[in-house]
PDB file of C-alpha atoms in Angstrom:
ATOM      1  CA  MET Y   1      14.762 -12.629  26.935  1.00 40.00           C
ATOM      2  CA  THR Y   2      17.892 -10.542  28.064  1.00 41.00           C
ATOM      3  CA  SER Y   3      17.956  -6.757  27.739  1.00 43.00           C
ATOM      4  CA  THR Y   4      21.017  -7.025  25.522  1.00 43.00           C
ATOM      5  CA  ALA Y   5      19.046  -9.021  22.979  1.00 44.00           C
ATOM      6  CA  LEU Y   6      16.229  -6.241  22.558  1.00 46.00           C
ATOM      7  CA  PRO Y   7      18.395  -3.788  20.552  1.00 55.00           C
ATOM      8  CA  SER Y   8      19.373  -6.653  18.228  1.00 62.00           C
ATOM      9  CA  ILE Y   9      15.810  -7.479  17.504  1.00 61.00           C
ATOM     10  CA  ALA Y  10      14.854  -3.933  17.084  1.00 65.00           C
ATOM     11  CA  TRP Y  11      17.626  -3.366  14.557  1.00 71.00           C
ATOM     12  CA  ARG Y  12      16.568  -6.404  12.683  1.00 77.00           C
ATOM     13  CA  GLY Y  13      12.994  -5.295  12.533  1.00 74.00           C
ATOM     14  CA  LEU Y  14      14.120  -1.751  11.418  1.00 78.00           C
ATOM     15  CA  ALA Y  15      16.509  -3.163   8.697  1.00 83.00           C
ATOM     16  CA  LEU Y  16      13.755  -5.469   7.355  1.00 84.00           C
ATOM     17  CA  SER Y  17      11.011  -2.734   7.316  1.00 83.00           C
ATOM     18  CA  VAL Y  18      13.410  -0.187   5.740  1.00 87.00           C
ATOM     19  CA  ALA Y  19      14.316  -2.850   3.035  1.00 89.00           C
ATOM     20  CA  GLY Y  20      10.583  -3.567   2.435  1.00 88.00           C
ATOM     21  CA  ALA Y  21       9.540   0.096   2.307  1.00 88.00           C
ATOM     22  CA  THR Y  22      12.470   0.860  -0.134  1.00 92.00           C
ATOM     23  CA  LEU Y  23      11.729  -2.024  -2.371  1.00 93.00           C
ATOM     24  CA  ILE Y  24       7.976  -1.289  -2.544  1.00 92.00           C
ATOM     25  CA  SER Y  25       8.867   2.276  -3.599  1.00 93.00           C
ATOM     26  CA  PHE Y  26       9.963   0.935  -7.044  1.00 95.00           C
ATOM     27  CA  GLU Y  27       6.337  -0.159  -7.829  1.00 95.00           C
ATOM     28  CA  THR Y  28       5.088   3.063  -9.054  1.00 94.00           C
ATOM     29  CA  LEU Y  29       8.078   3.393 -11.444  1.00 95.00           C
ATOM     30  CA  LEU Y  30       7.602  -0.151 -12.730  1.00 95.00           C
ATOM     31  CA  ILE Y  31       3.885   0.535 -13.349  1.00 95.00           C
ATOM     32  CA  ARG Y  32       4.691   3.812 -15.198  1.00 94.00           C
ATOM     33  CA  LEU Y  33       7.277   2.031 -17.387  1.00 95.00           C
ATOM     34  CA  VAL Y  34       4.420  -0.253 -18.646  1.00 95.00           C
ATOM     35  CA  GLN Y  35       2.696   0.779 -21.789  1.00 93.00           C
ATOM     36  CA  ALA Y  36      -0.266  -1.579 -21.540  1.00 94.00           C
ATOM     37  CA  ASP Y  37      -3.738  -0.415 -20.635  1.00 95.00           C
ATOM     38  CA  LEU Y  38      -5.136  -0.372 -17.058  1.00 95.00           C
ATOM     39  CA  TRP Y  39      -7.011  -3.691 -17.246  1.00 96.00           C
ATOM     40  CA  THR Y  40      -4.113  -5.646 -18.656  1.00 96.00           C
ATOM     41  CA  ILE Y  41      -1.806  -4.292 -15.978  1.00 96.00           C
ATOM     42  CA  VAL Y  42      -4.165  -5.152 -13.282  1.00 96.00           C
ATOM     43  CA  TRP Y  43      -4.632  -8.699 -14.742  1.00 97.00           C
ATOM     44  CA  TRP Y  44      -0.944  -9.451 -15.071  1.00 96.00           C
ATOM     45  CA  ARG Y  45      -0.150  -7.887 -11.700  1.00 95.00           C
ATOM     46  CA  GLY Y  46      -2.828  -9.875  -9.970  1.00 95.00           C
ATOM     47  CA  VAL Y  47      -2.126 -13.096 -11.585  1.00 96.00           C
ATOM     48  CA  LEU Y  48       1.638 -13.123 -10.890  1.00 96.00           C
ATOM     49  CA  LEU Y  49       1.219 -11.857  -7.412  1.00 94.00           C
ATOM     50  CA  GLY Y  50      -1.339 -14.548  -6.611  1.00 93.00           C
ATOM     51  CA  ILE Y  51       0.689 -17.298  -7.910  1.00 93.00           C
ATOM     52  CA  THR Y  52       3.901 -16.098  -6.117  1.00 93.00           C
ATOM     53  CA  ILE Y  53       2.180 -15.680  -2.825  1.00 90.00           C
ATOM     54  CA  ALA Y  54       0.302 -18.998  -3.113  1.00 87.00           C
ATOM     55  CA  LEU Y  55       3.685 -20.844  -3.864  1.00 88.00           C
ATOM     56  CA  TYR Y  56       5.447 -19.038  -0.923  1.00 86.00           C
ATOM     57  CA  VAL Y  57       2.664 -20.004   1.502  1.00 83.00           C
ATOM     58  CA  ILE Y  58       2.651 -23.766   0.244  1.00 82.00           C
ATOM     59  CA  LEU Y  59       6.425 -24.081   0.354  1.00 83.00           C
ATOM     60  CA  SER Y  60       6.814 -22.295   3.648  1.00 80.00           C
ATOM     61  CA  GLN Y  61       3.894 -24.045   5.612  1.00 71.00           C
ATOM     62  CA  ARG Y  62       3.867 -27.129   3.399  1.00 61.00           C
ATOM     63  CA  SER Y  63       0.029 -27.316   3.480  1.00 66.00           C
ATOM     64  CA  LEU Y  64      -2.822 -26.462   1.209  1.00 66.00           C
ATOM     65  CA  ARG Y  65      -5.055 -25.812   4.240  1.00 70.00           C
ATOM     66  CA  SER Y  66      -2.991 -22.691   4.967  1.00 69.00           C
ATOM     67  CA  LEU Y  67      -4.568 -21.133   1.854  1.00 74.00           C
ATOM     68  CA  ARG Y  68      -8.137 -21.419   3.132  1.00 79.00           C
ATOM     69  CA  LEU Y  69      -9.890 -18.271   4.185  1.00 80.00           C
ATOM     70  CA  GLN Y  70     -12.163 -18.266   7.359  1.00 81.00           C
ATOM     71  CA  GLY Y  71     -14.844 -15.684   8.317  1.00 83.00           C
ATOM     72  CA  ARG Y  72     -16.482 -12.683   6.774  1.00 86.00           C
ATOM     73  CA  ALA Y  73     -13.658 -10.417   7.668  1.00 86.00           C
ATOM     74  CA  GLU Y  74     -11.096 -12.244   5.498  1.00 90.00           C
ATOM     75  CA  GLY Y  75     -13.422 -12.083   2.603  1.00 92.00           C
ATOM     76  CA  ILE Y  76     -13.852  -8.319   3.181  1.00 92.00           C
ATOM     77  CA  ALA Y  77     -10.065  -8.022   3.380  1.00 91.00           C
ATOM     78  CA  VAL Y  78      -9.623  -9.738   0.030  1.00 94.00           C
ATOM     79  CA  MET Y  79     -12.319  -7.532  -1.768  1.00 96.00           C
ATOM     80  CA  ALA Y  80     -10.840  -4.388  -0.255  1.00 94.00           C
ATOM     81  CA  PHE Y  81      -7.366  -5.285  -1.304  1.00 94.00           C
ATOM     82  CA  ALA Y  82      -8.523  -6.166  -4.852  1.00 96.00           C
ATOM     83  CA  ALA Y  83     -10.264  -2.820  -5.188  1.00 96.00           C
ATOM     84  CA  ALA Y  84      -7.298  -0.906  -3.866  1.00 95.00           C
ATOM     85  CA  VAL Y  85      -5.120  -2.420  -6.611  1.00 95.00           C
ATOM     86  CA  PHE Y  86      -7.546  -1.231  -9.267  1.00 96.00           C
ATOM     87  CA  CYS Y  87      -7.726   2.262  -7.835  1.00 96.00           C
ATOM     88  CA  PHE Y  88      -3.896   2.369  -7.295  1.00 96.00           C
ATOM     89  CA  VAL Y  89      -3.180   1.467 -10.965  1.00 96.00           C
ATOM     90  CA  ALA Y  90      -5.820   3.742 -12.212  1.00 96.00           C
ATOM     91  CA  ALA Y  91      -4.610   6.719 -10.069  1.00 95.00           C
ATOM     92  CA  LEU Y  92      -1.088   6.225 -11.545  1.00 94.00           C
ATOM     93  CA  GLN Y  93      -2.382   6.385 -15.092  1.00 93.00           C
ATOM     94  CA  ALA Y  94      -4.354   9.517 -14.532  1.00 91.00           C
ATOM     95  CA  THR Y  95      -2.206  11.630 -12.103  1.00 91.00           C
ATOM     96  CA  THR Y  96       1.343  12.057 -10.835  1.00 90.00           C
ATOM     97  CA  VAL Y  97       3.127   9.405  -8.804  1.00 91.00           C
ATOM     98  CA  ALA Y  98       3.574  12.140  -6.005  1.00 89.00           C
ATOM     99  CA  ASN Y  99      -0.241  12.807  -5.809  1.00 90.00           C
ATOM    100  CA  THR Y 100      -0.902   9.130  -5.869  1.00 92.00           C
ATOM    101  CA  LEU Y 101       1.397   8.197  -3.017  1.00 91.00           C
ATOM    102  CA  VAL Y 102       0.686  11.394  -0.801  1.00 88.00           C
ATOM    103  CA  ILE Y 103      -2.901  10.926  -0.999  1.00 89.00           C
ATOM    104  CA  GLY Y 104      -2.583   7.103  -0.368  1.00 89.00           C
ATOM    105  CA  SER Y 105      -0.528   7.920   2.742  1.00 84.00           C
ATOM    106  CA  ALA Y 106      -3.772   9.088   4.487  1.00 84.00           C
ATOM    107  CA  ALA Y 107      -4.915   5.252   4.438  1.00 84.00           C
ATOM    108  CA  PRO Y 108      -4.062   4.501   8.181  1.00 78.00           C
ATOM    109  CA  PHE Y 109      -6.057   7.409   9.277  1.00 79.00           C
ATOM    110  CA  ILE Y 110      -8.927   6.679   7.062  1.00 84.00           C
ATOM    111  CA  ALA Y 111      -8.889   3.179   8.655  1.00 82.00           C
ATOM    112  CA  THR Y 112      -9.197   4.948  12.028  1.00 80.00           C
ATOM    113  CA  ILE Y 113     -12.252   6.814  10.810  1.00 83.00           C
ATOM    114  CA  PHE Y 114     -13.725   3.601   9.600  1.00 85.00           C
ATOM    115  CA  SER Y 115     -13.070   1.921  13.018  1.00 83.00           C
ATOM    116  CA  TRP Y 116     -14.780   4.744  14.716  1.00 83.00           C
ATOM    117  CA  ALA Y 117     -17.760   4.731  12.324  1.00 80.00           C
ATOM    118  CA  PHE Y 118     -18.273   0.820  11.945  1.00 79.00           C
ATOM    119  CA  LEU Y 119     -16.513  -0.650  14.946  1.00 76.00           C
ATOM    120  CA  ARG Y 120     -17.450   2.093  17.515  1.00 77.00           C
ATOM    121  CA  GLU Y 121     -13.767   2.290  18.497  1.00 76.00           C
ATOM    122  CA  ARG Y 122     -13.024   5.786  19.737  1.00 77.00           C
ATOM    123  CA  PRO Y 123      -9.584   7.154  18.647  1.00 70.00           C
ATOM    124  CA  PRO Y 124      -7.501   9.410  20.882  1.00 70.00           C
ATOM    125  CA  ALA Y 125      -7.957  13.119  20.530  1.00 70.00           C
ATOM    126  CA  ALA Y 126      -4.638  13.517  18.947  1.00 70.00           C
ATOM    127  CA  THR Y 127      -5.791  11.384  15.911  1.00 69.00           C
ATOM    128  CA  TRP Y 128      -8.339  14.031  15.066  1.00 74.00           C
ATOM    129  CA  VAL Y 129      -5.664  16.735  14.943  1.00 75.00           C
ATOM    130  CA  VAL Y 130      -3.906  14.539  12.395  1.00 74.00           C
ATOM    131  CA  VAL Y 131      -7.061  13.986  10.372  1.00 75.00           C
ATOM    132  CA  ILE Y 132      -7.603  17.872  10.219  1.00 80.00           C
ATOM    133  CA  GLY Y 133      -3.913  18.178   8.943  1.00 81.00           C
ATOM    134  CA  LEU Y 134      -4.540  15.454   6.344  1.00 78.00           C
ATOM    135  CA  VAL Y 135      -7.809  17.100   5.104  1.00 81.00           C
ATOM    136  CA  ALA Y 136      -5.897  20.418   4.742  1.00 85.00           C
ATOM    137  CA  GLY Y 137      -3.165  18.800   2.766  1.00 82.00           C
ATOM    138  CA  LEU Y 138      -5.654  16.944   0.499  1.00 82.00           C
ATOM    139  CA  PHE Y 139      -7.656  20.243  -0.022  1.00 83.00           C
ATOM    140  CA  ILE Y 140      -4.601  21.799  -1.250  1.00 84.00           C
ATOM    141  CA  ILE Y 141      -3.768  19.080  -3.766  1.00 80.00           C
ATOM    142  CA  PHE Y 142      -7.404  18.618  -4.965  1.00 81.00           C
ATOM    143  CA  PHE Y 143      -7.987  22.305  -5.368  1.00 79.00           C
ATOM    144  CA  ASP Y 144      -4.907  22.655  -7.639  1.00 76.00           C
ATOM    145  CA  SER Y 145      -6.160  19.632  -9.624  1.00 74.00           C
ATOM    146  CA  LEU Y 146      -9.318  21.469 -10.433  1.00 73.00           C
ATOM    147  CA  SER Y 147      -7.350  23.491 -13.018  1.00 71.00           C
ATOM    148  CA  THR Y 148      -5.466  20.382 -14.514  1.00 76.00           C
ATOM    149  CA  ASP Y 149      -6.423  17.093 -15.856  1.00 80.00           C
ATOM    150  CA  HIS Y 150      -5.300  15.264 -12.726  1.00 83.00           C
ATOM    151  CA  LEU Y 151      -8.598  15.489 -10.759  1.00 88.00           C
ATOM    152  CA  SER Y 152      -9.841  12.023 -11.837  1.00 91.00           C
ATOM    153  CA  GLY Y 153      -6.557  10.522 -10.829  1.00 92.00           C
ATOM    154  CA  ASP Y 154      -6.627  12.201  -7.560  1.00 92.00           C
ATOM    155  CA  VAL Y 155     -10.081  10.778  -6.839  1.00 94.00           C
ATOM    156  CA  PHE Y 156      -8.794   7.207  -7.667  1.00 96.00           C
ATOM    157  CA  ALA Y 157      -5.981   7.923  -5.372  1.00 94.00           C
ATOM    158  CA  LEU Y 158      -8.446   8.863  -2.572  1.00 93.00           C
ATOM    159  CA  GLY Y 159     -10.353   5.660  -3.525  1.00 95.00           C
ATOM    160  CA  TYR Y 160      -7.044   3.689  -3.257  1.00 95.00           C
ATOM    161  CA  ALA Y 161      -6.519   5.287   0.433  1.00 92.00           C
ATOM    162  CA  SER Y 162     -10.040   4.470   1.307  1.00 94.00           C
ATOM    163  CA  CYS Y 163      -9.935   0.831   0.160  1.00 94.00           C
ATOM    164  CA  LEU Y 164      -6.711   0.380   1.817  1.00 90.00           C
ATOM    165  CA  GLY Y 165      -8.211   1.893   4.963  1.00 89.00           C
ATOM    166  CA  ALA Y 166     -11.120  -0.662   4.739  1.00 91.00           C
ATOM    167  CA  TYR Y 167      -8.410  -3.406   4.184  1.00 90.00           C
ATOM    168  CA  PHE Y 168      -6.549  -2.486   7.337  1.00 86.00           C
ATOM    169  CA  VAL Y 169      -9.762  -2.437   9.495  1.00 86.00           C
ATOM    170  CA  ALA Y 170     -10.859  -5.856   8.152  1.00 87.00           C
ATOM    171  CA  LEU Y 171      -7.317  -7.248   8.656  1.00 82.00           C
ATOM    172  CA  ARG Y 172      -7.511  -6.573  12.329  1.00 80.00           C
ATOM    173  CA  ARG Y 173     -10.429  -9.052  12.582  1.00 80.00           C
ATOM    174  CA  CYS Y 174      -8.509 -11.737  10.613  1.00 79.00           C
ATOM    175  CA  ARG Y 175      -6.186 -14.501  11.799  1.00 77.00           C
ATOM    176  CA  GLY Y 176      -2.455 -13.582  11.705  1.00 70.00           C
ATOM    177  CA  GLU Y 177      -1.773 -16.568   9.413  1.00 76.00           C
ATOM    178  CA  ALA Y 178      -4.296 -15.329   6.861  1.00 80.00           C
ATOM    179  CA  PHE Y 179      -2.197 -12.333   5.957  1.00 83.00           C
ATOM    180  CA  PHE Y 180      -0.229 -13.764   2.957  1.00 87.00           C
ATOM    181  CA  PRO Y 181      -3.441 -15.762   1.546  1.00 88.00           C
ATOM    182  CA  ILE Y 182      -5.460 -12.546   1.707  1.00 90.00           C
ATOM    183  CA  ILE Y 183      -2.943 -10.786  -0.382  1.00 90.00           C
ATOM    184  CA  GLY Y 184      -2.767 -13.727  -2.829  1.00 91.00           C
ATOM    185  CA  TYR Y 185      -6.524 -14.025  -3.338  1.00 93.00           C
ATOM    186  CA  GLY Y 186      -6.879 -10.258  -3.488  1.00 94.00           C
ATOM    187  CA  GLY Y 187      -4.484 -10.184  -6.359  1.00 94.00           C
ATOM    188  CA  LEU Y 188      -6.296 -13.077  -8.131  1.00 95.00           C
ATOM    189  CA  LEU Y 189      -9.652 -11.309  -7.464  1.00 96.00           C
ATOM    190  CA  SER Y 190      -8.360  -8.173  -9.107  1.00 96.00           C
ATOM    191  CA  ALA Y 191      -7.132 -10.202 -12.104  1.00 96.00           C
ATOM    192  CA  ALA Y 192     -10.506 -11.940 -12.304  1.00 96.00           C
ATOM    193  CA  LEU Y 193     -12.363  -8.664 -12.319  1.00 95.00           C
ATOM    194  CA  ALA Y 194     -10.037  -7.192 -14.973  1.00 96.00           C
ATOM    195  CA  TRP Y 195     -10.300 -10.214 -17.253  1.00 96.00           C
ATOM    196  CA  PRO Y 196     -13.165  -9.228 -19.478  1.00 95.00           C
ATOM    197  CA  LEU Y 197     -11.549  -5.992 -20.497  1.00 95.00           C
ATOM    198  CA  ALA Y 198      -7.875  -7.060 -20.353  1.00 95.00           C
ATOM    199  CA  SER Y 199      -5.647  -8.198 -23.327  1.00 93.00           C
ATOM    200  CA  PRO Y 200      -3.047 -10.450 -21.597  1.00 93.00           C
ATOM    201  CA  GLY Y 201      -1.672 -11.923 -24.858  1.00 91.00           C
ATOM    202  CA  ALA Y 202      -1.150  -8.584 -26.574  1.00 90.00           C
ATOM    203  CA  ILE Y 203       1.362  -7.412 -24.093  1.00 93.00           C
ATOM    204  CA  SER Y 204       4.903  -6.603 -25.246  1.00 94.00           C
ATOM    205  CA  ALA Y 205       8.016  -8.320 -24.046  1.00 94.00           C
ATOM    206  CA  SER Y 206       9.332  -5.234 -22.277  1.00 94.00           C
ATOM    207  CA  ASP Y 207       6.063  -4.656 -20.528  1.00 95.00           C
ATOM    208  CA  LEU Y 208       5.979  -8.396 -19.451  1.00 95.00           C
ATOM    209  CA  LYS Y 209       9.478  -7.870 -18.039  1.00 95.00           C
ATOM    210  CA  PHE Y 210       8.455  -4.968 -15.788  1.00 96.00           C
ATOM    211  CA  LEU Y 211       5.310  -6.615 -14.789  1.00 95.00           C
ATOM    212  CA  ALA Y 212       7.176  -9.833 -13.789  1.00 95.00           C
ATOM    213  CA  LEU Y 213       9.608  -7.721 -11.685  1.00 95.00           C
ATOM    214  CA  LEU Y 214       6.564  -6.205 -10.129  1.00 94.00           C
ATOM    215  CA  GLY Y 215       4.326  -9.293  -9.517  1.00 93.00           C
ATOM    216  CA  VAL Y 216       7.029 -11.843  -8.826  1.00 93.00           C
ATOM    217  CA  LEU Y 217       9.764  -9.895  -6.988  1.00 94.00           C
ATOM    218  CA  VAL Y 218       8.959  -6.392  -5.847  1.00 94.00           C
ATOM    219  CA  VAL Y 219       5.443  -6.614  -4.267  1.00 92.00           C
ATOM    220  CA  PRO Y 220       5.758 -10.183  -2.794  1.00 91.00           C
ATOM    221  CA  LEU Y 221       9.314  -9.736  -1.377  1.00 92.00           C
ATOM    222  CA  ALA Y 222       8.441  -6.261  -0.039  1.00 90.00           C
ATOM    223  CA  THR Y 223       5.317  -7.611   1.582  1.00 86.00           C
ATOM    224  CA  MET Y 224       7.300 -10.429   3.148  1.00 85.00           C
ATOM    225  CA  LEU Y 225      10.081  -8.036   4.504  1.00 86.00           C
ATOM    226  CA  LEU Y 226       7.601  -5.653   5.854  1.00 81.00           C
ATOM    227  CA  SER Y 227       5.546  -8.507   7.619  1.00 78.00           C
ATOM    228  CA  ARG Y 228       8.704  -9.740   9.217  1.00 76.00           C
ATOM    229  CA  GLY Y 229      10.005  -6.436  10.282  1.00 72.00           C
ATOM    230  CA  THR Y 230       6.810  -5.127  11.736  1.00 67.00           C
ATOM    231  CA  GLN Y 231       6.693  -8.064  14.171  1.00 67.00           C
ATOM    232  CA  HIS Y 232       9.466  -6.247  16.046  1.00 68.00           C
ATOM    233  CA  LEU Y 233       8.292  -2.535  15.805  1.00 65.00           C
ATOM    234  CA  SER Y 234       5.538  -0.415  17.225  1.00 62.00           C
ATOM    235  CA  ALA Y 235       2.776   0.946  14.985  1.00 58.00           C
ATOM    236  CA  SER Y 236       4.288   4.404  15.135  1.00 57.00           C
ATOM    237  CA  ASP Y 237       7.694   3.182  13.995  1.00 65.00           C
ATOM    238  CA  VAL Y 238       6.008   1.266  11.089  1.00 67.00           C
ATOM    239  CA  THR Y 239       4.147   4.484  10.049  1.00 65.00           C
ATOM    240  CA  LEU Y 240       7.439   6.480   9.916  1.00 70.00           C
ATOM    241  CA  ILE Y 241       9.237   3.842   7.928  1.00 77.00           C
ATOM    242  CA  LEU Y 242       6.364   3.438   5.353  1.00 77.00           C
ATOM    243  CA  MET Y 243       6.709   7.211   4.727  1.00 78.00           C
ATOM    244  CA  LEU Y 244       9.842   6.189   2.776  1.00 82.00           C
ATOM    245  CA  GLU Y 245       7.692   5.096  -0.098  1.00 86.00           C
ATOM    246  CA  THR Y 246       5.961   8.467  -0.405  1.00 85.00           C
ATOM    247  CA  ILE Y 247       9.346  10.136  -0.688  1.00 85.00           C
ATOM    248  CA  LEU Y 248      11.185   7.529  -2.621  1.00 88.00           C
ATOM    249  CA  GLY Y 249       8.459   6.699  -5.171  1.00 90.00           C
ATOM    250  CA  PRO Y 250       8.320  10.017  -6.888  1.00 91.00           C
ATOM    251  CA  LEU Y 251      12.222  10.300  -6.682  1.00 90.00           C
ATOM    252  CA  TRP Y 252      12.667   7.305  -8.776  1.00 92.00           C
ATOM    253  CA  VAL Y 253      10.024   8.444 -11.342  1.00 93.00           C
ATOM    254  CA  TRP Y 254      11.827  11.884 -11.413  1.00 91.00           C
ATOM    255  CA  LEU Y 255      15.188  10.413 -11.935  1.00 91.00           C
ATOM    256  CA  VAL Y 256      14.103   8.014 -14.770  1.00 94.00           C
ATOM    257  CA  LEU Y 257      11.093   9.756 -16.310  1.00 92.00           C
ATOM    258  CA  GLY Y 258      11.780  13.256 -15.361  1.00 90.00           C
ATOM    259  CA  GLU Y 259       8.204  13.672 -13.757  1.00 88.00           C
ATOM    260  CA  THR Y 260       8.275  16.529 -11.164  1.00 84.00           C
ATOM    261  CA  PRO Y 261       5.515  17.309  -8.609  1.00 82.00           C
ATOM    262  CA  ASP Y 262       3.813  20.611  -8.887  1.00 81.00           C
ATOM    263  CA  ASN Y 263       3.916  23.256  -6.198  1.00 83.00           C
ATOM    264  CA  ALA Y 264       0.590  22.442  -4.685  1.00 82.00           C
ATOM    265  CA  THR Y 265       1.566  18.681  -4.361  1.00 81.00           C
ATOM    266  CA  LEU Y 266       4.775  19.714  -2.626  1.00 84.00           C
ATOM    267  CA  ALA Y 267       2.901  22.038  -0.286  1.00 87.00           C
ATOM    268  CA  GLY Y 268       0.093  19.653   0.505  1.00 83.00           C
ATOM    269  CA  GLY Y 269       2.391  16.631   0.646  1.00 80.00           C
ATOM    270  CA  ALA Y 270       4.737  18.497   3.053  1.00 83.00           C
ATOM    271  CA  LEU Y 271       1.730  19.194   5.245  1.00 84.00           C
ATOM    272  CA  ILE Y 272       0.586  15.613   5.050  1.00 80.00           C
ATOM    273  CA  VAL Y 273       3.988  14.036   5.782  1.00 78.00           C
ATOM    274  CA  ALA Y 274       4.817  16.412   8.487  1.00 81.00           C
ATOM    275  CA  THR Y 275       1.576  15.673  10.219  1.00 79.00           C
ATOM    276  CA  ILE Y 276       1.919  11.997   9.922  1.00 75.00           C
ATOM    277  CA  VAL Y 277       5.645  12.006  10.988  1.00 74.00           C
ATOM    278  CA  GLY Y 278       4.788  14.356  13.965  1.00 75.00           C
ATOM    279  CA  HIS Y 279       2.003  12.064  14.993  1.00 70.00           C
ATOM    280  CA  ALA Y 280       4.212   8.958  14.783  1.00 67.00           C
ATOM    281  CA  TYR Y 281       7.079  10.672  16.703  1.00 67.00           C
ATOM    282  CA  ILE Y 282       4.840  11.706  19.627  1.00 68.00           C
ATOM    283  CA  ALA Y 283       3.257   8.317  19.870  1.00 63.00           C
ATOM    284  CA  ALA Y 284       6.829   6.738  19.772  1.00 59.00           C
ATOM    285  CA  ARG Y 285       7.849   9.068  22.577  1.00 62.00           C
ATOM    286  CA  ARG Y 286       4.919   8.039  24.651  1.00 60.00           C
ATOM    287  CA  THR Y 287       5.266   4.339  24.248  1.00 55.00           C
ATOM    288  CA  GLY Y 288       9.058   4.606  24.673  1.00 55.00           C
TER     289      GLY Y 288
END
């Protein structure tokens, strides 16, 4: 490959990743616009996502065999993804969008801790500095939530980040081609778990419209864009780009619903975002 082709590939990866991160930032707004209960939202989101991903895999690879999972790691990834979906929706219904996304942005570094604890992978010293910054930011947010009714939602958001971290760790032990089936099965599993308490038939037409946008367009298309874009970018670049969701998600909700983050969330979130961006920038400089 010639050197003149490298910038073109990098720009393509950047464009795809930015488009995917921007698109997924609308997920929180769409969930907030739905008036249905937690279980019904999880059911519809999971079913629509699972069916859409399955159709994409079948049509792109023209084989049902591509939907099969292999090994314990892929099963763990499916379960972690399903749990993350539940925690994410529960958090959005009990705390602010800003709290949910800021706390959720700690997922990659929680994955690092899981890798150290369970896989005996020693992270670089700089990672522990990032973890300290994240803990400090989370402490500011959680301490403020003690005096509000957001604490349970913040706990769910931390559960979301933890489940997502476990998903990232398990995904490292999975086949590359299993990425889309894992997401599809994870969506269907979340729907199956929500089924006993869900009321799919009682949903309104407007709620169904928002959920269809979420499960058929936003999440699947964003997933596909990010998966394609990150093939041409480093992990540090991906981390920086995915911070767009943390910034844009609360912005859309503020513009449409008027929900504003409190001062503690802004302070803790600024510390967390600055820590992650600084770490990603230093890593990019080292590899560049």
